Amino acid sequence: MQRKPTKRKRKLFKRYPVNQCALYKVGSIKKICQLIGIKKSNLNSILKNPLQYREFVNKESFDHFSLKTSKTRQIQEPTGNLKKIHERILYLLEPVELPNYSHAAVKKRSYRSNAENQGNGA
């Protein structure tokens, strides 16, 4: 039986510029390991382990509300320690302010708003 992924509520962070992010201009693996809170030897063993992802197929489905059909997709979900590393990196990156030109996966912005901005700038 497959377990349904649980959605965690994300805290609302105070936004800050990218140059204030802990990951900004990190130049070494050692520094990244310190920020993530993991030893370099553990990081190497985690990254070399091929079983760090749970693979499954997301079946094709039809949404009766939007009348759209979603395609079948191969999903690779990180597990265990790799998932914890992903979550820590997300925690560090999430409060970073997004630039005005960024439109993908940003609330109240879309490919349409991107196209509108492209049309106004030319």
Short mmCIF file of C-alpha atoms in Angstrom, two decimals:
data_model
loop_
_atom_site.label_atom_id
_atom_site.label_comp_id
_atom_site.label_asym_id
_atom_site.label_seq_id
_atom_site.Cartn_x
_atom_site.Cartn_y
_atom_site.Cartn_z
CA MET A 1 0.00 0.00 0.00
CA GLN A 2 1.43 3.36 -1.01
CA ARG A 3 1.49 6.10 1.55
CA LYS A 4 0.08 9.44 0.47
CA PRO A 5 2.59 12.28 0.72
CA THR A 6 1.79 14.71 3.50
CA LYS A 7 1.77 18.38 2.70
CA ARG A 8 3.45 20.44 5.35
CA LYS A 9 2.34 23.97 5.93
CA ARG A 10 5.20 26.31 5.17
CA LYS A 11 5.88 29.23 7.45
CA LEU A 12 5.63 32.68 5.96
CA PHE A 13 9.13 34.08 5.95
CA LYS A 14 10.30 37.63 5.88
CA ARG A 15 11.74 38.02 2.38
CA TYR A 16 15.28 39.18 1.82
CA PRO A 17 17.53 39.80 -1.22
CA VAL A 18 19.46 36.92 -2.77
CA ASN A 19 22.80 38.34 -1.60
CA GLN A 20 21.62 37.87 2.01
CA CYS A 21 20.98 34.14 1.51
CA ALA A 22 23.30 31.75 3.37
CA LEU A 23 23.89 29.88 0.10
CA TYR A 24 24.90 33.02 -1.82
CA LYS A 25 28.35 32.59 -3.41
CA VAL A 26 29.15 29.44 -1.43
CA GLY A 27 32.40 28.28 -2.94
CA SER A 28 33.09 24.95 -1.28
CA ILE A 29 31.47 21.62 -0.50
CA LYS A 30 32.68 22.01 3.09
CA LYS A 31 30.67 25.23 3.52
CA ILE A 32 27.57 23.64 1.95
CA CYS A 33 27.88 20.70 4.35
CA GLN A 34 28.06 23.12 7.29
CA LEU A 35 24.93 24.95 6.10
CA ILE A 36 23.02 21.73 5.54
CA GLY A 37 24.24 20.26 8.82
CA ILE A 38 25.85 17.10 7.48
CA LYS A 39 29.38 15.68 7.36
CA LYS A 40 31.10 15.62 3.97
CA SER A 41 31.66 11.85 4.20
CA ASN A 42 27.94 11.32 4.87
CA LEU A 43 27.02 13.56 1.94
CA ASN A 44 29.26 11.57 -0.40
CA SER A 45 27.74 8.25 0.71
CA ILE A 46 24.20 9.61 0.35
CA LEU A 47 24.88 10.90 -3.15
CA LYS A 48 26.52 7.64 -4.28
CA ASN A 49 23.60 5.51 -3.06
CA PRO A 50 21.32 4.70 -6.03
CA LEU A 51 18.37 3.90 -3.74
CA GLN A 52 17.80 7.51 -2.64
CA TYR A 53 14.72 7.91 -4.83
CA ARG A 54 11.33 6.27 -4.78
CA GLU A 55 10.22 5.88 -8.39
CA PHE A 56 6.59 5.57 -9.40
CA VAL A 57 4.29 6.40 -12.28
CA ASN A 58 1.65 9.08 -11.96
CA LYS A 59 -1.21 7.73 -14.05
CA GLU A 60 -3.11 9.74 -16.63
CA SER A 61 -6.15 11.43 -15.12
CA PHE A 62 -8.98 13.69 -16.19
CA ASP A 63 -10.04 16.73 -14.17
CA HIS A 64 -13.77 17.24 -14.63
CA PHE A 65 -13.59 20.78 -13.29
CA SER A 66 -10.93 22.13 -15.64
CA LEU A 67 -11.68 19.60 -18.41
CA LYS A 68 -7.96 18.86 -18.75
CA THR A 69 -6.23 15.52 -19.01
CA SER A 70 -2.91 15.09 -17.24
CA LYS A 71 -0.34 12.86 -18.92
CA THR A 72 1.29 9.81 -17.40
CA ARG A 73 4.57 10.84 -15.78
CA GLN A 74 7.52 9.04 -14.23
CA ILE A 75 8.12 10.49 -10.73
CA GLN A 76 11.35 10.28 -8.73
CA GLU A 77 10.81 11.32 -5.13
CA PRO A 78 13.83 11.68 -2.83
CA THR A 79 13.72 9.57 0.34
CA GLY A 80 15.47 9.38 3.69
CA ASN A 81 18.50 11.59 4.23
CA LEU A 82 18.40 12.97 0.67
CA LYS A 83 14.88 14.25 1.31
CA LYS A 84 16.10 15.94 4.50
CA ILE A 85 18.87 17.63 2.49
CA HIS A 86 16.33 18.84 -0.09
CA GLU A 87 14.09 20.20 2.68
CA ARG A 88 17.01 22.04 4.32
CA ILE A 89 18.00 23.65 1.01
CA LEU A 90 14.37 24.65 0.43
CA TYR A 91 14.28 26.17 3.91
CA LEU A 92 17.35 28.25 3.04
CA LEU A 93 16.09 29.34 -0.40
CA GLU A 94 12.40 29.88 0.26
CA PRO A 95 12.66 33.33 1.89
CA VAL A 96 14.79 34.76 -0.93
CA GLU A 97 13.03 37.51 -2.87
CA LEU A 98 12.24 36.54 -6.43
CA PRO A 99 13.26 38.96 -9.17
CA ASN A 100 10.54 40.82 -11.06
CA TYR A 101 11.36 38.97 -14.27
CA SER A 102 10.65 35.57 -12.68
CA HIS A 103 7.21 34.26 -13.66
CA ALA A 104 7.33 30.47 -13.40
CA ALA A 105 5.73 28.96 -10.30
CA VAL A 106 5.13 32.36 -8.68
CA LYS A 107 1.71 33.26 -7.31
CA LYS A 108 -0.18 35.81 -9.42
CA ARG A 109 2.35 35.41 -12.25
CA SER A 110 2.04 33.17 -15.27
CA TYR A 111 3.22 32.63 -18.81
CA ARG A 112 0.63 35.24 -19.79
CA SER A 113 2.04 37.91 -17.48
CA ASN A 114 5.50 37.01 -18.80
CA ALA A 115 4.31 37.51 -22.39
CA GLU A 116 2.71 40.83 -21.45
CA ASN A 117 5.99 42.04 -19.98
CA GLN A 118 7.90 40.92 -23.07
CA GLY A 119 5.50 42.84 -25.29
CA ASN A 120 5.84 46.06 -23.28
CA GLY A 121 9.64 46.01 -23.20
CA ALA A 122 10.23 45.69 -26.97
#
